[in-house]
Coordinates of C-alpha atoms in Angstrom, one line a residue:
X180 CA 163.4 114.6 57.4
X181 CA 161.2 117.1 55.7
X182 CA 159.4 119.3 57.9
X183 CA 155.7 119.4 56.9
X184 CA 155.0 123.1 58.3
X185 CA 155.9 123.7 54.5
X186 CA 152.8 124.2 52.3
X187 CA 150.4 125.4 55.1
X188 CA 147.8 127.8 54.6
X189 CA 145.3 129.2 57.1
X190 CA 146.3 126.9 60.2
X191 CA 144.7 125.7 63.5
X192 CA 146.2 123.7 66.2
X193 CA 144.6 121.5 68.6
X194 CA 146.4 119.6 71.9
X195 CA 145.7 115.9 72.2
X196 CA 147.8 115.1 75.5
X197 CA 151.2 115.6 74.6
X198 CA 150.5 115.7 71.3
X199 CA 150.0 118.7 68.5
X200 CA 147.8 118.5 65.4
X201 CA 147.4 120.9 62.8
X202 CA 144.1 121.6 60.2
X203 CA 144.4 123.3 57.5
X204 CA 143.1 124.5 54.0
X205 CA 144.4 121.9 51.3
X206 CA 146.6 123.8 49.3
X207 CA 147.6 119.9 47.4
X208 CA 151.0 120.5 49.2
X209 CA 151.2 117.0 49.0
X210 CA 148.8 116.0 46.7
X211 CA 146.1 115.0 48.9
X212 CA 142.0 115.6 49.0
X213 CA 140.1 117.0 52.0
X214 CA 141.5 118.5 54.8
X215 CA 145.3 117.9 55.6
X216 CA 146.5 116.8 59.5
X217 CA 149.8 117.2 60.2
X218 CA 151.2 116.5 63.9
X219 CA 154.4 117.6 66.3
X220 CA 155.7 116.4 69.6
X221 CA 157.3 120.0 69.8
X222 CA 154.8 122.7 68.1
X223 CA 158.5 123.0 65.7
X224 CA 158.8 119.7 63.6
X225 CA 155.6 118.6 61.5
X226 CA 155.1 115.2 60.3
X227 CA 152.0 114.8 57.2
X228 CA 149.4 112.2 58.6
X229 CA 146.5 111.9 56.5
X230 CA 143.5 113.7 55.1
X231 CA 139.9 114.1 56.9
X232 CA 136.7 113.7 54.8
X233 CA 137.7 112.6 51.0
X234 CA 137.4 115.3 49.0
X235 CA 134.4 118.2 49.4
X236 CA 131.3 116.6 51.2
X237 CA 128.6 115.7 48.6
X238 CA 126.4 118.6 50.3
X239 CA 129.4 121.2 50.6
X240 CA 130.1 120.2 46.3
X241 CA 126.6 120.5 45.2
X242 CA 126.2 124.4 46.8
X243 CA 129.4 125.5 46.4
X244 CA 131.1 123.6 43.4
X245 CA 134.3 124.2 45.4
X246 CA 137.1 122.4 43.7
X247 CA 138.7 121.8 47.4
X248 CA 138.3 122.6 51.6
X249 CA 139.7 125.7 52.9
X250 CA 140.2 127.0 56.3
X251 CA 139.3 124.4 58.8
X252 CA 138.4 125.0 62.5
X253 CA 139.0 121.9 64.8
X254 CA 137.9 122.2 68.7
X255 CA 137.0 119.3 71.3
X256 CA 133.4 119.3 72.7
X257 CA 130.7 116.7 74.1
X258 CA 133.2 113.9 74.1
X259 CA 134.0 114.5 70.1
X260 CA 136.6 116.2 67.8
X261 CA 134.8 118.8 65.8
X262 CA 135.6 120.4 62.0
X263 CA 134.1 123.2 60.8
X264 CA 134.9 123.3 56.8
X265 CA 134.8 125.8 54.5
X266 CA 133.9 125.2 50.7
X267 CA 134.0 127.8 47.9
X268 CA 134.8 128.9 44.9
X269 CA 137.7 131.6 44.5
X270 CA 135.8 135.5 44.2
X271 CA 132.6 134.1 44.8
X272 CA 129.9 134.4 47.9
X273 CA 128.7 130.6 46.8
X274 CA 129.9 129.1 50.1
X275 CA 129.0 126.9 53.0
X276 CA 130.6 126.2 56.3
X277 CA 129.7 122.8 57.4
X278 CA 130.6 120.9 60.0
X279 CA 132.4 117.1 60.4
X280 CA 132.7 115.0 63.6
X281 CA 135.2 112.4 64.9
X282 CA 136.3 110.7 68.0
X283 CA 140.2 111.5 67.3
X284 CA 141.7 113.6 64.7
X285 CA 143.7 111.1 63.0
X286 CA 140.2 109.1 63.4
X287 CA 137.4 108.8 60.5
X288 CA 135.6 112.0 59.9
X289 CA 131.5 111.8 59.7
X290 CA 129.9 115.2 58.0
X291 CA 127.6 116.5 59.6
X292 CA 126.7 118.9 56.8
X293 CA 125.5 122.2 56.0
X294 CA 126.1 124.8 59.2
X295 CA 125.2 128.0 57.4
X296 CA 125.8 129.0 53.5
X297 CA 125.5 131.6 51.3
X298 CA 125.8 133.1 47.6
X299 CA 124.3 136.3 45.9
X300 CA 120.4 136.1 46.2
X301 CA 120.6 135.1 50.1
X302 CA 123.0 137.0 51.4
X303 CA 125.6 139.9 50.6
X304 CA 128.7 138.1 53.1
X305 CA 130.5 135.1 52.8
X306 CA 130.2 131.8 54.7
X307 CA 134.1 130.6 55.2
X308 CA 136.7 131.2 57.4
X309 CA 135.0 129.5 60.6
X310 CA 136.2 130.0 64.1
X311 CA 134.3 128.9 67.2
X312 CA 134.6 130.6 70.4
X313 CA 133.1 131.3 73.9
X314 CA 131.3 134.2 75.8
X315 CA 131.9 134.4 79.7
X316 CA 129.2 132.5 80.2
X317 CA 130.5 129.1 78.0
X318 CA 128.0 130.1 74.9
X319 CA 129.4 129.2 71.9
X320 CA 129.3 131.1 69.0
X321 CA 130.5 131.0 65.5
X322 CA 132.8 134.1 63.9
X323 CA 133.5 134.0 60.1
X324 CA 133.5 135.7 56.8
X325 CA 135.5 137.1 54.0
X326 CA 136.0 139.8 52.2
X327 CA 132.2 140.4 50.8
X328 CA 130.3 142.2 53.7
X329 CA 132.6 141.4 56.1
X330 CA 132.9 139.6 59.4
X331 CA 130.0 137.8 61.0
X332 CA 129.5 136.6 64.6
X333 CA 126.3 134.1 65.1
X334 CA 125.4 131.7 68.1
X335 CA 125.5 128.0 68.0
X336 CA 123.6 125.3 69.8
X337 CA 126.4 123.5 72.2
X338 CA 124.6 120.3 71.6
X339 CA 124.2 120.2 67.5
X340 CA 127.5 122.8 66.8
X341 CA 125.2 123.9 64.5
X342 CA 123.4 127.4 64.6
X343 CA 121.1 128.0 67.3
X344 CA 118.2 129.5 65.5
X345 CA 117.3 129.0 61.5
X346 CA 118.2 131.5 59.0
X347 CA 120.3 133.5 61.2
X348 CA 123.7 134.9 60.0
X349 CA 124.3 136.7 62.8
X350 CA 125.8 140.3 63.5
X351 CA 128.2 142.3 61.2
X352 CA 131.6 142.9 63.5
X353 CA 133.6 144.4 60.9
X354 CA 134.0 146.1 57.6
X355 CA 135.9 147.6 55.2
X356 CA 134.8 149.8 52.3
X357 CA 135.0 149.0 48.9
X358 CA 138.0 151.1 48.4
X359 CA 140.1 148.5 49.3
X360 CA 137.3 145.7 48.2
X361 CA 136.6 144.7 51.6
X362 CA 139.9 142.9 51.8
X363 CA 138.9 141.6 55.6
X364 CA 138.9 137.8 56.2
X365 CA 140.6 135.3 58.5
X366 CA 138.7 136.4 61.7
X367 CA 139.4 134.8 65.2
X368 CA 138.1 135.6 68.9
X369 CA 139.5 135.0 72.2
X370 CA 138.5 136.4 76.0
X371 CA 141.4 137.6 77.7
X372 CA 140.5 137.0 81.9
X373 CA 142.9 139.7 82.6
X374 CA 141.7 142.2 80.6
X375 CA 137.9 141.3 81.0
X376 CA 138.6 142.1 77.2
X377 CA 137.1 140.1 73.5
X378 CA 139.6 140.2 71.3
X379 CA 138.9 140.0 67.5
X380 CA 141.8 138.9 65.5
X381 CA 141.5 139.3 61.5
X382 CA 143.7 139.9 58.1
X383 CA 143.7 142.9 56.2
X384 CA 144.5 142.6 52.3
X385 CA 145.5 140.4 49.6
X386 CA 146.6 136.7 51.0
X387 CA 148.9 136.8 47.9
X388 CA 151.4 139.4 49.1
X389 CA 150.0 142.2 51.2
X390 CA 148.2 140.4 53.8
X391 CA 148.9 141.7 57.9
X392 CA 147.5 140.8 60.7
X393 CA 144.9 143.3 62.9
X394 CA 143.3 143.3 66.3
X395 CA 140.6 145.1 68.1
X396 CA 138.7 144.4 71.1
X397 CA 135.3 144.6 72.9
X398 CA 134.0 143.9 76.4
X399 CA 131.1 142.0 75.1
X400 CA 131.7 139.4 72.6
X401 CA 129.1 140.9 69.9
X402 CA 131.0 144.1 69.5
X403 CA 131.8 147.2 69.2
X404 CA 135.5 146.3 68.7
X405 CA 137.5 149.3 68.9
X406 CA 140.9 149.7 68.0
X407 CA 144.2 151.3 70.3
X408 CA 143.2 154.0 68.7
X409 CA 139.5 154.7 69.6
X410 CA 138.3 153.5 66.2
X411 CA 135.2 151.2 65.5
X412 CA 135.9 148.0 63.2
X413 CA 132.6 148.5 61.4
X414 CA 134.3 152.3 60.4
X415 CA 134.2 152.4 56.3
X416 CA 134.6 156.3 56.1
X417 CA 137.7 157.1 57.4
X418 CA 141.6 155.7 56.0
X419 CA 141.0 151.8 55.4
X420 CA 144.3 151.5 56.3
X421 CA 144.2 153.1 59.8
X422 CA 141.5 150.9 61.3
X423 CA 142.4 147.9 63.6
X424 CA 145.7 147.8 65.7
X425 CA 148.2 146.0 63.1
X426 CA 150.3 143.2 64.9
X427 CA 152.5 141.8 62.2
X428 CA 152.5 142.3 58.1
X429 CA 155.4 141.8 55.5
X430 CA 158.9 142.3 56.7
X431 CA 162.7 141.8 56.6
X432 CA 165.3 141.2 58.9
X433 CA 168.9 142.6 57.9
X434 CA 170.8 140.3 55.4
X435 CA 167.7 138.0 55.1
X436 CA 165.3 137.1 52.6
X437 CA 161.8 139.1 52.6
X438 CA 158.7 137.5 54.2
X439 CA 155.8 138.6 52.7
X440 CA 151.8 138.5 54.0
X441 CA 151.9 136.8 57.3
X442 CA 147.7 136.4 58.2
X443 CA 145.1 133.9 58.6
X444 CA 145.9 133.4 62.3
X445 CA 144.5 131.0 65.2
X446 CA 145.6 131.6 68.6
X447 CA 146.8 128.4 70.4
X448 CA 147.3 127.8 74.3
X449 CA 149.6 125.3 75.1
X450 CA 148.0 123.1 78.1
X451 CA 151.2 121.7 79.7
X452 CA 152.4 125.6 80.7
X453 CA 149.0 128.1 79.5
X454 CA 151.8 129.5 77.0
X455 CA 149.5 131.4 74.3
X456 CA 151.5 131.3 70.8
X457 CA 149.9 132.9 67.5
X458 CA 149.8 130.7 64.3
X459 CA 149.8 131.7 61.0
X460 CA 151.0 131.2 57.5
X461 CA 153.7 133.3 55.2
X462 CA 155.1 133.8 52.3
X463 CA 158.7 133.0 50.9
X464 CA 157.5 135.1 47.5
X465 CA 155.1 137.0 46.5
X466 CA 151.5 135.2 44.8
X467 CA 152.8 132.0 44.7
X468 CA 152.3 128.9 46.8
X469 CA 155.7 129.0 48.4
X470 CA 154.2 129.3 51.9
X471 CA 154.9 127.9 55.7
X472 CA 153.4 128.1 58.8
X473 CA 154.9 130.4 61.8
X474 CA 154.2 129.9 65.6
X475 CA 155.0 133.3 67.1
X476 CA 154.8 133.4 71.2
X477 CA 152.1 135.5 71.9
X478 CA 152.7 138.3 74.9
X479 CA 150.5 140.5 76.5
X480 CA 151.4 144.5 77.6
X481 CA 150.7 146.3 80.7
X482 CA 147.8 147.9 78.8
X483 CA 145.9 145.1 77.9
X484 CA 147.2 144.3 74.5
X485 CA 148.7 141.5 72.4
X486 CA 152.0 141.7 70.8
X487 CA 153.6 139.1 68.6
X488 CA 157.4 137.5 69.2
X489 CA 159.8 138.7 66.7
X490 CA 161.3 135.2 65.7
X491 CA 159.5 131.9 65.6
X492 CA 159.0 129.8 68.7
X493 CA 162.2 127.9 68.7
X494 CA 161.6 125.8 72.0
X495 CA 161.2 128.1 74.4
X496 CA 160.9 131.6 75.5
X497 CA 162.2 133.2 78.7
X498 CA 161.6 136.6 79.9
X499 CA 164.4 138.9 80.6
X500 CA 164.0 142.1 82.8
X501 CA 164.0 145.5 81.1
X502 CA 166.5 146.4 83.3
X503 CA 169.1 144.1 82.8
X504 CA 172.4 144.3 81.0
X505 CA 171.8 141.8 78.7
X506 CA 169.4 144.0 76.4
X507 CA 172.2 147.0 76.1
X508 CA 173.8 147.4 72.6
X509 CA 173.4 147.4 68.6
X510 CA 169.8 145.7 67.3
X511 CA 167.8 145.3 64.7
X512 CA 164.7 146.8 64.5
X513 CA 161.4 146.4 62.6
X514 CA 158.9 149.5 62.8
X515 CA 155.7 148.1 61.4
X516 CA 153.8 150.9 59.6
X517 CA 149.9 150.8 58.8
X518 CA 151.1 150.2 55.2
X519 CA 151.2 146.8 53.4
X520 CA 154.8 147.3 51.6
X521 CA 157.7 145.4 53.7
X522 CA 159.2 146.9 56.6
X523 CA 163.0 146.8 56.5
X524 CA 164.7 146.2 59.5
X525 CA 167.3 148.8 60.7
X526 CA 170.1 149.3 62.8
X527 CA 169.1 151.0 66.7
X528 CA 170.8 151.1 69.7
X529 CA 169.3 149.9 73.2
X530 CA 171.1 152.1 76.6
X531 CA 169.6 153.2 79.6
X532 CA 166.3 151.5 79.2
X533 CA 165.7 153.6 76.2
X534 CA 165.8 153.0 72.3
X535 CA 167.8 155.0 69.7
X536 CA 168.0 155.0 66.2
X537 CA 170.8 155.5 64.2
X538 CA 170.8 159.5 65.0
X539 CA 170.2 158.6 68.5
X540 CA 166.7 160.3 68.1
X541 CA 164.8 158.3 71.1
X542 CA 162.4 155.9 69.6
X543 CA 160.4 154.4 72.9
X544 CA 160.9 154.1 76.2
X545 CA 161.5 150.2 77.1
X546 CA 159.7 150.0 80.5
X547 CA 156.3 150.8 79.7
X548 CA 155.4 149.5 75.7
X549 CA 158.6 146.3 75.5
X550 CA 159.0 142.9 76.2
X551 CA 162.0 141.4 76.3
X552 CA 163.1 137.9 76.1
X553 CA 165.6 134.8 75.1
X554 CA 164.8 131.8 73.2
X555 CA 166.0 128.4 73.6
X556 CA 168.8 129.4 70.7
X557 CA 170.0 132.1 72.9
X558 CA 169.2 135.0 70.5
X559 CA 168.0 137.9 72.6
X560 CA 164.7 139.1 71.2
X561 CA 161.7 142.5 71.8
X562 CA 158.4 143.0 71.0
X563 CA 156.0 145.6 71.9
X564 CA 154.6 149.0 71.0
X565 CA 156.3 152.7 70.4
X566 CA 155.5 155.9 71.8
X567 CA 153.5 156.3 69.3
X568 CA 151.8 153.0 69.5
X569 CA 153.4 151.6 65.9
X570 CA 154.0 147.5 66.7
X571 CA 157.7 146.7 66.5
X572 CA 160.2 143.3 66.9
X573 CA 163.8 143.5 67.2
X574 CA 166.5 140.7 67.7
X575 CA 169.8 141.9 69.7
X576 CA 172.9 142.0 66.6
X577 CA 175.9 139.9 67.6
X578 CA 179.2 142.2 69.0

């Protein structure tokens, strides 16, 4: 059986019982129009269903002339599945995000329409890339944008899912200069209870190659997000390439294949154990459409930030102490950089709850920045954070 995770770009998931569905951007992997569903019993195998909406909504192809529906959103509220659609053209600020409404995702879709747009004489951001998300007090609000002015947060109405008050595009979250031509997109929020933290999740870079996967966070849900580092996401004059903590970007495990431009994540919660995973696409080569979709656990450290598994969720994860035995010996290590080249994975050594590299130069100390654990194929994995704070995955080498 083929396994449909193939050919995904910009995934969300949504629970239905004790089953999985999956939106996202039609990428004609199959050859389909509107917005591809997929579903799983087990968040690994994927199974095509059908297509919502046929096509681009008469509204959505009359603004935008897009050729095709990108980046869906799908949440359950009021008794009702809602979409939230993006239609564009490639390069262009001609957009709308509009909005479509059923009462099961494998059920017919109604549009709704228009939810906000934009193009050159109204507005210098763009209107795609749609996530929906809640403040501490169950307000919903709408973040989005791409590249062209950056990343925008705007409240809805809970009843309509629509905006709350006409002609409002909200607040700018973040920004990057033209230097790098804004290359920001892909944005997602979530409210950690723990933390009494926002979290703003967003891509960095060209989806074709370079793309990597940032995060920054914010006790209110309109901003400021800082970084681990103490810097704003709305900073444009200092290093583009030093803003935002960087979770996960292009990499290769020892005597594998490259993966290049992991990004355009979601954040899922599994309902039958509150497991949080991290969903995103990849590619197998470079600026082509040889791309699959990932589901990474997602973990949280002692200091109140995410890290991403090393491997793909497999089944199941279980913890392991930091202390035990099983974590001693030869590994392979990742050492993400604030670069966009692929990180090669090298050779360390894990004794004494410390890491070593290959000059047994001490790399981190396990207890406070690593979390360790198994998956349900018994390969012993890490994820976590340096000394210096430089995100890093590692999977324990066989004896």
């Amino acid at each position: 059986m083929i396994n449909a995770k193939n050919g995904v770009h910009d995934p969300t998931i949504i629970q239905v019982e004790d089953k999985y569905y999956l939106v996202s951007t039609d990428t004609q992997q199959p050859l389909t129009q509107g917005v591809p569903i997929r579903s799983s019993n087990d968040l690994i195998n994927w199974t095509f269903e059908k297509t919502a909406l046929n096509g681009v909504p008469e509204g959505a192809n009359t603004w935008s002339s897009a050729e095709g529906l990108w980046a869906p959103e799908i949440i359950y509220v009021n008794k009702e599945y809602r979409m939230y659609y993006s239609a564009s053209t490639f390069g262009s600020t001609t957009s709308m995000i509009g909005l479509a409404c059923s009462d099961h995702p494998l059920g017919e879709w109604h549009d709704k329409g228009e939810v906000i747009k934009t193009n050159a004489e109204i507005a210098d951001h763009n209107a795609i890339d749609a996530n929906i998300c809640y403040d501490e007090e169950g307000y919903s609000w709408m973040v989005y944008g791409s590249f062209f002015g950056g990343i925008y947060l705007v409240q809805l109405d809970h009843e309509t899912g629509k905006c709350l008050r006409e002609n409002d595009y909200g607040k700018c979250l973040a920004l990057r200069p033209q230097s790098v031509e804004g290359a920001i997109e892909g944005p997602y929020i979530i409210y950690n209870k723990k933390s009494n933290y926002y979290y703003l999740f967003v891509s960095f870079d060209s989806l074709n190659d370079s793309y990597n996967i940032r995060v920054a966070r914010s006790r209110k849900i309109d901003g400021p997000y800082i970084d681990r580092n103490g810097r704003s996401m709305l900073d444009i004059q200092s290093d583009p390439t030093e803003i935002g903590t960087k979770l996960l970007g292009s990499y290769q495990w020892i005597d594998e294949n490259p993966l290049y431009g992991p990004g355009h994540n979601s954040i899922f919660t599994d309902k039958k154990n509150q497991q949080e995973f991290i969903v995103h696409h990849i590619r197998r080569t470079p600026s082509t459409a040889d791309f699959f979709m990932q589901i990474r656990s997602l973990f949280w450290l002692e200091d109140g930030w995410p890290v991403v598994g090393a491997t793909e969720f497999d089944g199941s994860v279980q913890r392991i102490d930091d202390k035990s035995e099983q974590i001693s010996g030869q590994w392979q290590i990742i050492l993400f950089n604030n670069q966009s080249e692929v990180v090669k994975a090298k050779r360390m050594v894990i004794e004494n709850g410390k890491l070593y590299d290959e000059i047994c130069k001490e790399v981190s100390d396990l207890q406070r920045n690593m979390i360790f654990y198994e998956t349900s194929q018994g390969e012993t994995c890490l994820t976590g954070r340096t000394l210096n704070g430089a995100a890093i995955i590692g999977r324990k080498m066989s004896q």
